PDB file of C-alpha atoms in Angstrom:
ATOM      1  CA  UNK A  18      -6.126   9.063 -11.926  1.00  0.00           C
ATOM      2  CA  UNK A  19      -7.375   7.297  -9.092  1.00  0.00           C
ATOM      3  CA  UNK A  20     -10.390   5.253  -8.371  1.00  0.00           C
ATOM      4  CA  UNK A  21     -10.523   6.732  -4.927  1.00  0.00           C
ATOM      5  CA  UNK A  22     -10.849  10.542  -4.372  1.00  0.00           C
ATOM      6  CA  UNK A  23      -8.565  12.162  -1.702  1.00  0.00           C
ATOM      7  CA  UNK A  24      -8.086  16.102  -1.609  1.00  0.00           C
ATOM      8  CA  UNK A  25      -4.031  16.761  -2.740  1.00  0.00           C
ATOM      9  CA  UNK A  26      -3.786  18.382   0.322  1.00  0.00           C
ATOM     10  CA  UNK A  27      -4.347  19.888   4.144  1.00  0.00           C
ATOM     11  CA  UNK A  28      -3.372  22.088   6.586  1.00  0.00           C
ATOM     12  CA  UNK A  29      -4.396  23.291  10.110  1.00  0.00           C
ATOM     13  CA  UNK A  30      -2.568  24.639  13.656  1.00  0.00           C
ATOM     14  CA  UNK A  31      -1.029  22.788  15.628  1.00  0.00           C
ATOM     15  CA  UNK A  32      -3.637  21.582  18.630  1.00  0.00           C
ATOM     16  CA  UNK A  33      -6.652  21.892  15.993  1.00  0.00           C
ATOM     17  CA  UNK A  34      -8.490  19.098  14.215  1.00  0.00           C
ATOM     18  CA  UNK A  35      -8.755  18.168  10.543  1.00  0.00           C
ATOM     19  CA  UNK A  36     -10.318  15.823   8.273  1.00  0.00           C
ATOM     20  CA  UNK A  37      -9.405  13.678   5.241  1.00  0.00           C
ATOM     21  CA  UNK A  38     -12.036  13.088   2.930  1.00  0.00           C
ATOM     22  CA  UNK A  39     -11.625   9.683   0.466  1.00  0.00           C
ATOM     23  CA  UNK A  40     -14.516   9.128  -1.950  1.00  0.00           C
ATOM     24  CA  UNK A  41     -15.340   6.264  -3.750  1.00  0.00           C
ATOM     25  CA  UNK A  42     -18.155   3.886  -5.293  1.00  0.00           C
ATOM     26  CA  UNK A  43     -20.185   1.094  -4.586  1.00  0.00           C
ATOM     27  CA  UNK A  44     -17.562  -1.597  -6.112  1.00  0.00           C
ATOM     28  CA  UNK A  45     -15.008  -0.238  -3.541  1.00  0.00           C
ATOM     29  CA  UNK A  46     -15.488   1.856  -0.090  1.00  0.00           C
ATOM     30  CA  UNK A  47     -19.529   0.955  -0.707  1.00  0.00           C
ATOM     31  CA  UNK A  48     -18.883  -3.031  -0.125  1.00  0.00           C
ATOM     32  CA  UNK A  49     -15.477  -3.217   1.780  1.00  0.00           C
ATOM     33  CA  UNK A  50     -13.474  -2.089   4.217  1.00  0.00           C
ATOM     34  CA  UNK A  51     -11.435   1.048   4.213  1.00  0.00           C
ATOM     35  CA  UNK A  52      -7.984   1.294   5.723  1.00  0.00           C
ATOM     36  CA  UNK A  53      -5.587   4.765   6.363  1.00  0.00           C
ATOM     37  CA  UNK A  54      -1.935   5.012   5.955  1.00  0.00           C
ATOM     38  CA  UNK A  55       0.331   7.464   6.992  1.00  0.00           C
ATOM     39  CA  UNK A  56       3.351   7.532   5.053  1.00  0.00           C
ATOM     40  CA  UNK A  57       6.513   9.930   6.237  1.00  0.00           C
ATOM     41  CA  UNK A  58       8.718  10.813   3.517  1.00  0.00           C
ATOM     42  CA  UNK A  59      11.452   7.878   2.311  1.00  0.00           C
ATOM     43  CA  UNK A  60       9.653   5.470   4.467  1.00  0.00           C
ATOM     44  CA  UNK A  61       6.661   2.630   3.797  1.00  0.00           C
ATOM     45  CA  UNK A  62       3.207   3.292   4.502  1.00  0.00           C
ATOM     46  CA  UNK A  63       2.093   2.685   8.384  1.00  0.00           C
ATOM     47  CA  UNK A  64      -1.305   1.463   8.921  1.00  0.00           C
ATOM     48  CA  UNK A  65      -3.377   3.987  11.128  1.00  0.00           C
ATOM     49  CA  UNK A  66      -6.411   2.636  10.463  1.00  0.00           C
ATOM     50  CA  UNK A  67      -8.465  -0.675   9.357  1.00  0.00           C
ATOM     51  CA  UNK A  68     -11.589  -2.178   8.809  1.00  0.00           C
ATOM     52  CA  UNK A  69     -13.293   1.551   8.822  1.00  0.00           C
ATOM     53  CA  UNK A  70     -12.954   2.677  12.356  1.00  0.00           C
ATOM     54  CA  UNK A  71     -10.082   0.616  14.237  1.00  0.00           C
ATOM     55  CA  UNK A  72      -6.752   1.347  15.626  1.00  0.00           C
ATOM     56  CA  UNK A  73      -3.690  -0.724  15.418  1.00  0.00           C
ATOM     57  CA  UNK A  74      -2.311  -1.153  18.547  1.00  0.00           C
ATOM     58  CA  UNK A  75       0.066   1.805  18.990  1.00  0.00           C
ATOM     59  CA  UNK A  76      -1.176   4.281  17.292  1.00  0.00           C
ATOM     60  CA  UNK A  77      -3.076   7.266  19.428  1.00  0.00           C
ATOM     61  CA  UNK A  78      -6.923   8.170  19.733  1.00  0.00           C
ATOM     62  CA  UNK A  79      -6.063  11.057  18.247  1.00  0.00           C
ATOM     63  CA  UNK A  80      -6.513   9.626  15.395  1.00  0.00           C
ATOM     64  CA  UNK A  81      -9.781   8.266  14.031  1.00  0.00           C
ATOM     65  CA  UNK A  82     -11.513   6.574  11.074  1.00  0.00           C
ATOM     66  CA  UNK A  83     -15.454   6.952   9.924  1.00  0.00           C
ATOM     67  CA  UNK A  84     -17.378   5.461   6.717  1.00  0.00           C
ATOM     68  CA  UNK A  85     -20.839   6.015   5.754  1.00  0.00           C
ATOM     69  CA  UNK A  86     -22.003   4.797   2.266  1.00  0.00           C
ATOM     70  CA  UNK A  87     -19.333   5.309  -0.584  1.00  0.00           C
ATOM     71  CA  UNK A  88     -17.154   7.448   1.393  1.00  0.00           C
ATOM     72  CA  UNK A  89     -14.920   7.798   4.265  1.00  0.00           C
ATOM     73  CA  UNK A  90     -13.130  10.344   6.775  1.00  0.00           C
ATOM     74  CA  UNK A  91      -9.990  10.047   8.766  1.00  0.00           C
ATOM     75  CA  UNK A  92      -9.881  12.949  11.484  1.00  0.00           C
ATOM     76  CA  UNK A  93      -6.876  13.950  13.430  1.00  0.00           C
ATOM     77  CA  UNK A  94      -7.087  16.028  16.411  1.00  0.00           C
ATOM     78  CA  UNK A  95      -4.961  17.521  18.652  1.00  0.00           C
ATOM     79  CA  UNK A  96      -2.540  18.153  15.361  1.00  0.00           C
ATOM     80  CA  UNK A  97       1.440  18.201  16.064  1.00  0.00           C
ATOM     81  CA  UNK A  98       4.115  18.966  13.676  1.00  0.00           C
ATOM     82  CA  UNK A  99       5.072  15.023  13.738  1.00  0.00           C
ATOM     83  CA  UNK A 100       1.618  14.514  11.997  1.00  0.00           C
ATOM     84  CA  UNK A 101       2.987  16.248   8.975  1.00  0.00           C
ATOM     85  CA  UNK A 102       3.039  13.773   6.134  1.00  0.00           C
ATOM     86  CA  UNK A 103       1.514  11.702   3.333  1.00  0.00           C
ATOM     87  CA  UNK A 104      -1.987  10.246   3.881  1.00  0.00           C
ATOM     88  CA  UNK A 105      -3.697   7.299   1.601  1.00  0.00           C
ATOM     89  CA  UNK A 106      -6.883   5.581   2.034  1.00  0.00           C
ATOM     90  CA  UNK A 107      -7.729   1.840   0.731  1.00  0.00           C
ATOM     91  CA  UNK A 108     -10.120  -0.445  -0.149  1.00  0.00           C
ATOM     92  CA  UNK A 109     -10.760  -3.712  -2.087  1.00  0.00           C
ATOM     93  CA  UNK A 110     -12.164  -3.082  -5.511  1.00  0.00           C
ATOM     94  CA  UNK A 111     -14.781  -6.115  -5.968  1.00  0.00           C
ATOM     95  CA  UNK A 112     -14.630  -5.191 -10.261  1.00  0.00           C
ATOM     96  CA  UNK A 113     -10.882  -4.819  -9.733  1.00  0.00           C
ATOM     97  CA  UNK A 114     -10.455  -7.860  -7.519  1.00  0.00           C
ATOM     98  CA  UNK A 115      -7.670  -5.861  -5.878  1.00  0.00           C
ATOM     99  CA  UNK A 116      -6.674  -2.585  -3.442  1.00  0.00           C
ATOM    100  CA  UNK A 117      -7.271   0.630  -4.668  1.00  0.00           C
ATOM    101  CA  UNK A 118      -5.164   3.254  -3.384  1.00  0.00           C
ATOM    102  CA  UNK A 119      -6.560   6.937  -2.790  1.00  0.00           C
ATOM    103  CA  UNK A 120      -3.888   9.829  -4.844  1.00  0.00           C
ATOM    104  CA  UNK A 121      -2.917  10.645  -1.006  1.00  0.00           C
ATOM    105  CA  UNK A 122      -3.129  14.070   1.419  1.00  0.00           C
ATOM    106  CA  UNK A 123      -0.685  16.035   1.436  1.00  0.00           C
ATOM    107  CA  UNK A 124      -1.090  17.316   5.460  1.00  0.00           C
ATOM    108  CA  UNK A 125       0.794  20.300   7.050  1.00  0.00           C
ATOM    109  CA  UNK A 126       0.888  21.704   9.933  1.00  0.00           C
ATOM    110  CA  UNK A 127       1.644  24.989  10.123  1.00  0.00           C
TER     111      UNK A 127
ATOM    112  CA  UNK B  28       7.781 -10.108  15.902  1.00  0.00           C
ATOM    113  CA  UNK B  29       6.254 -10.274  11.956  1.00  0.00           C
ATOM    114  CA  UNK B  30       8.576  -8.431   9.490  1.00  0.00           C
ATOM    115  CA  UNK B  31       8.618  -8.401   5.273  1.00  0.00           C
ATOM    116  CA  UNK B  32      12.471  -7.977   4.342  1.00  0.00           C
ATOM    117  CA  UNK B  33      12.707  -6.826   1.008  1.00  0.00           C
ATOM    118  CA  UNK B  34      15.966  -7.358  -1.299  1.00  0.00           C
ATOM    119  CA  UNK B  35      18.081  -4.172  -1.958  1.00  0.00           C
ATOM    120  CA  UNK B  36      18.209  -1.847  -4.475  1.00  0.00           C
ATOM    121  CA  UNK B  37      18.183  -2.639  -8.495  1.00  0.00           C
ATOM    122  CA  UNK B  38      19.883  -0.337 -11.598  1.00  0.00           C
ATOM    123  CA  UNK B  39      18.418  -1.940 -14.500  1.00  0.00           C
ATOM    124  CA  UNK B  40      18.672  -0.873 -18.368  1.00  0.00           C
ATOM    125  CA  UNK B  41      15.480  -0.613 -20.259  1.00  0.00           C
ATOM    126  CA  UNK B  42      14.483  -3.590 -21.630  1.00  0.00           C
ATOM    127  CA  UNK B  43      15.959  -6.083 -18.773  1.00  0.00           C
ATOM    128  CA  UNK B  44      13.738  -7.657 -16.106  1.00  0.00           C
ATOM    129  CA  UNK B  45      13.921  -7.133 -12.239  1.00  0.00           C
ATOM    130  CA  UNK B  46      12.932  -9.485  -9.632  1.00  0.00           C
ATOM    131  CA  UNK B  47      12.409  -8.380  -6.177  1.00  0.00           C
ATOM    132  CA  UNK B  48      12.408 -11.095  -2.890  1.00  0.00           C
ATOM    133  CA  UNK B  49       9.803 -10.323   0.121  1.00  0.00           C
ATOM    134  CA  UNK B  50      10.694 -12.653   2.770  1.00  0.00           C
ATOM    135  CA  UNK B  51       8.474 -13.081   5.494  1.00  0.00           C
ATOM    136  CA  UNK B  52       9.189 -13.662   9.537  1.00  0.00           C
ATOM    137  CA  UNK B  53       7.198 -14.056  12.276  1.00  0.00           C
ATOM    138  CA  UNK B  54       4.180 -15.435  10.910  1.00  0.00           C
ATOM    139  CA  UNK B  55       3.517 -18.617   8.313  1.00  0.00           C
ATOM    140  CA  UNK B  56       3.386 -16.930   5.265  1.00  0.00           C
ATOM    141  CA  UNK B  57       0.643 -19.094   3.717  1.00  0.00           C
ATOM    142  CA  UNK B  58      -1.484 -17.401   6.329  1.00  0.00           C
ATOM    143  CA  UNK B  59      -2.320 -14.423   4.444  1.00  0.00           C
ATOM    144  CA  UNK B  60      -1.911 -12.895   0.764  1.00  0.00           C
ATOM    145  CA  UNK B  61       1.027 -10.812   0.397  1.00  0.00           C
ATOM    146  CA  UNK B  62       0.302  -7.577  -2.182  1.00  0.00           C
ATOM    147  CA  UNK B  63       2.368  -5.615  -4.328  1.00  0.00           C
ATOM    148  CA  UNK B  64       2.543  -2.140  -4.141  1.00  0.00           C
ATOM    149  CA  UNK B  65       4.644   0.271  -6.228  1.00  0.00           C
ATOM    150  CA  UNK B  66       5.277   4.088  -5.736  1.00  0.00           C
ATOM    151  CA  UNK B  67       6.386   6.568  -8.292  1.00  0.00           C
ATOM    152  CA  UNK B  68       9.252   9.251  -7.356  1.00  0.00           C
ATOM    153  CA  UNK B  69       5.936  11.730  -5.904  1.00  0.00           C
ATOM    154  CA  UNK B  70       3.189  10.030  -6.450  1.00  0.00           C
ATOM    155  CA  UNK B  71       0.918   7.937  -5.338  1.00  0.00           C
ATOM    156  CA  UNK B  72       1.134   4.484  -4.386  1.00  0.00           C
ATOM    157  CA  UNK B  73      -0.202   1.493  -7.338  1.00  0.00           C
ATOM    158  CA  UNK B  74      -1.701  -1.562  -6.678  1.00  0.00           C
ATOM    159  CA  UNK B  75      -0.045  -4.317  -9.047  1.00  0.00           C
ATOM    160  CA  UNK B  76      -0.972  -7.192  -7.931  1.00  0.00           C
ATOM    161  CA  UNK B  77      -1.353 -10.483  -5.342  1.00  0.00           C
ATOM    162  CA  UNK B  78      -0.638 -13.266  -4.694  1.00  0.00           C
ATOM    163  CA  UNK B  79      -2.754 -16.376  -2.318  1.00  0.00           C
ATOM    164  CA  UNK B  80       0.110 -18.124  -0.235  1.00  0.00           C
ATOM    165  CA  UNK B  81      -2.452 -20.793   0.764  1.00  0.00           C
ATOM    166  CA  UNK B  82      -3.043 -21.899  -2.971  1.00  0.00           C
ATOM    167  CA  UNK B  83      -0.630 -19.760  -5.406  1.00  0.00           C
ATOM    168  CA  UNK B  84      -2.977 -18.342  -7.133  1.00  0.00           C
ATOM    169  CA  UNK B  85      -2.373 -14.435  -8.194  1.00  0.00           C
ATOM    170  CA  UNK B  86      -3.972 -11.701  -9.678  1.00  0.00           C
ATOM    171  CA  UNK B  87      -2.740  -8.634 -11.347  1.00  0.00           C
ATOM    172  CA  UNK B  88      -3.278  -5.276 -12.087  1.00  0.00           C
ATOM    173  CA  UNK B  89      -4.478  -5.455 -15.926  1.00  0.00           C
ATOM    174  CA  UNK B  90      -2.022  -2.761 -17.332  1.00  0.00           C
ATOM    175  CA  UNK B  91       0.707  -5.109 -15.866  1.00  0.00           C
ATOM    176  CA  UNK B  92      -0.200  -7.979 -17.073  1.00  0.00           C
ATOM    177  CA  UNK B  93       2.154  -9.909 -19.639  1.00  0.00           C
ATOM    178  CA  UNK B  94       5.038  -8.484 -17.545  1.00  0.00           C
ATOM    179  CA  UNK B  95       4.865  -9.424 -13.848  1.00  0.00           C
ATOM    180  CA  UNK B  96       5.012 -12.553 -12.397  1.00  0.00           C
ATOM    181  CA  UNK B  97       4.678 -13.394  -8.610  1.00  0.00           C
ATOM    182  CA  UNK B  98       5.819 -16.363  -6.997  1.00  0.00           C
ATOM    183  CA  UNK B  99       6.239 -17.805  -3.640  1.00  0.00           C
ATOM    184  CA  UNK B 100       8.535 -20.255  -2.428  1.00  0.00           C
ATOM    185  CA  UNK B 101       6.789 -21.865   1.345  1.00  0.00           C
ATOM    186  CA  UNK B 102       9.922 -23.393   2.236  1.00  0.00           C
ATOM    187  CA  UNK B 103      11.680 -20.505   2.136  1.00  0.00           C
ATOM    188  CA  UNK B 104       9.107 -18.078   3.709  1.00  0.00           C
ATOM    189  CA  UNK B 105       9.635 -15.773   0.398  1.00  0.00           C
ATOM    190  CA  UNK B 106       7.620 -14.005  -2.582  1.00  0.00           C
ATOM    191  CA  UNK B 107       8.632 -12.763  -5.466  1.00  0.00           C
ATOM    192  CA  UNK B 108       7.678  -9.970  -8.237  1.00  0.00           C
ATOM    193  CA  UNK B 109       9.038 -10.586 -11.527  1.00  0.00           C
ATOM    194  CA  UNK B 110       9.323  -7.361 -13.910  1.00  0.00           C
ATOM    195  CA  UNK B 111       9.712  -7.930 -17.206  1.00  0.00           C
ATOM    196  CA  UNK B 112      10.340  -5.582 -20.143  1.00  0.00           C
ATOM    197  CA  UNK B 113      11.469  -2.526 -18.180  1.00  0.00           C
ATOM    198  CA  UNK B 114      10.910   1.201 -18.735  1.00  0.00           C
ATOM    199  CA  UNK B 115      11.931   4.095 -17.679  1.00  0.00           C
ATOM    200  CA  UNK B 116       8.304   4.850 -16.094  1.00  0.00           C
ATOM    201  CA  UNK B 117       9.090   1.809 -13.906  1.00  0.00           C
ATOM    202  CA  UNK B 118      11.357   3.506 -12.140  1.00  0.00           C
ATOM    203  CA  UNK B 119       9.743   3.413  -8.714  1.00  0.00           C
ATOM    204  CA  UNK B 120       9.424   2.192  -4.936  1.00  0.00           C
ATOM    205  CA  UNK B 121       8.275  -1.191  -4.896  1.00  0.00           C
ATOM    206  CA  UNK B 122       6.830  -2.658  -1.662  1.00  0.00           C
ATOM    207  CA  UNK B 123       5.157  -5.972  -0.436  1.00  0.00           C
ATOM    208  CA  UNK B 124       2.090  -5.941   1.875  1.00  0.00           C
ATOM    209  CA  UNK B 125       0.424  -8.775   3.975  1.00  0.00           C
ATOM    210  CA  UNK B 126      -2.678  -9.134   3.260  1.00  0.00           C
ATOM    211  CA  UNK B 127      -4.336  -7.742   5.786  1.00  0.00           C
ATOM    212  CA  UNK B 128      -2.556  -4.331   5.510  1.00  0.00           C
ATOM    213  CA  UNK B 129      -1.099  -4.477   8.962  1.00  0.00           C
ATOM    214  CA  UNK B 130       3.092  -5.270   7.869  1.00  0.00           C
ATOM    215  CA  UNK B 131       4.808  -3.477   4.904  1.00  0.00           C
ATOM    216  CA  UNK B 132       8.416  -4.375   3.211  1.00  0.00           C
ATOM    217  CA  UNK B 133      11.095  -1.636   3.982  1.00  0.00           C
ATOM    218  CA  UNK B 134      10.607  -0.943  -0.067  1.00  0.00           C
ATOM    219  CA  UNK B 135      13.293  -1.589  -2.993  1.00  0.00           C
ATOM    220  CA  UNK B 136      14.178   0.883  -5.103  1.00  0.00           C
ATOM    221  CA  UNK B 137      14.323   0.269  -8.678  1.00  0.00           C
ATOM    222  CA  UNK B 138      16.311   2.286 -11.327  1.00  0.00           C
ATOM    223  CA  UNK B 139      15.514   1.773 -14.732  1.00  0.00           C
ATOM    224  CA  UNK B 140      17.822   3.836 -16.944  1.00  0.00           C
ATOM    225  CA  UNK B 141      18.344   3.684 -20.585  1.00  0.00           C
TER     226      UNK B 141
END
């Protein structure tokens, strides 16, 4: 199991909005940073978010990153089939003294 | 531009050890951390472990610890995961990740068959 909380999966229209939930706990999301990968299938994970809220260079404003207290949301709008894929969330574990993966969204787009 | 290269592919019988390179352009690597991350055929990606390029010093995952080792060579630009006593639940993705999350390896996949 994982120590952060993701649901398996999502799915919305194309044009809509949705949100990824990732839950965790004071030793992790609470006290650190949370990043957001996207991860196509047979490819590595691309960063879509860091530190919470920011964008890498790159990567559109339709995507976008919140925390408040243990938890965290990354929201997509303006969905397109091309935004079908894996999504994780991240953290540093301060117990762990390492990252700590979410079990990934599953998002389609139907 | 910064890039982790990863070695290629491994086939490996249960028991043997794998070692996997990560070498690092673009940046100097002892700049940031570089993390290991492995992924299961569908599932999720696992932290293993880090390593400090400034100072060498690593951590690891404890349910790998015992069997993984990683090293970096400055000179060369390179880290390296060691995997030692392989089974068939090893059998996985493995990537490197600077520290800072930004720049992933391409992956290596590693076979473990018995």
């Amino acid at each position: 199991q994982s120590v952060l909380t993701q649901p398996p999966s999502a799915s919305e229209t194309p044009g809509q909005r949705v949100t990824i939930s990732c839950s965790g706990s004071s030793s992790n999301i609470g006290n650190n940073y949370v990043y957001w990968y996207q991860q196509l299938p047979g490819t590595a994970p691309k960063l879509l978010i860091y530190r919470n809220t920011e964008r890498p260079s790159g990567v559109p404003d339709r995507f976008s990153g919140s925390k408040s207290g243990t938890s965290a949301s990354l929201a997509i709008s303006g969905l397109r089939s091309e935004d079908e894929a894996d999504y994780y969330c991240a953290t540093w574990d301060d117990s762990l003294s390492g990252w700590v993966f979410g079990g990934g969204t599953e998002l389609a787009v139907l | 531009q910064v890039q982790l290269v990863q070695s290629g592919p491994e086939v490996k019988e249960t028991g043997a050890s794998v070692k996997v390179d990560c070498k690092a352009s673009g940046y100097t690597l002892i700049s940031y951390s570089i993390h290991w991350v492995r992924q299961a055929p569908g599932q999720r990606l696992e932290w293993m472990g880090w390593i400090n390029n400034g100072n060498g010093n690593t951590k690891y995952l404890q349910k790998f610890q015992g069997r993984v080792t990683i090293t970096r060579d400055t000179s060369a630009n390179t880290v390296y995961m060691e995997l030692r006593s392989l089974r068939s639940e090893d059998t996985a993705v493995y990537y490197c990740a600077r520290g800072d999350h930004a720049y992933w390896g391409q992956g290596t996949l590693v076979t473990v068959s018995s």
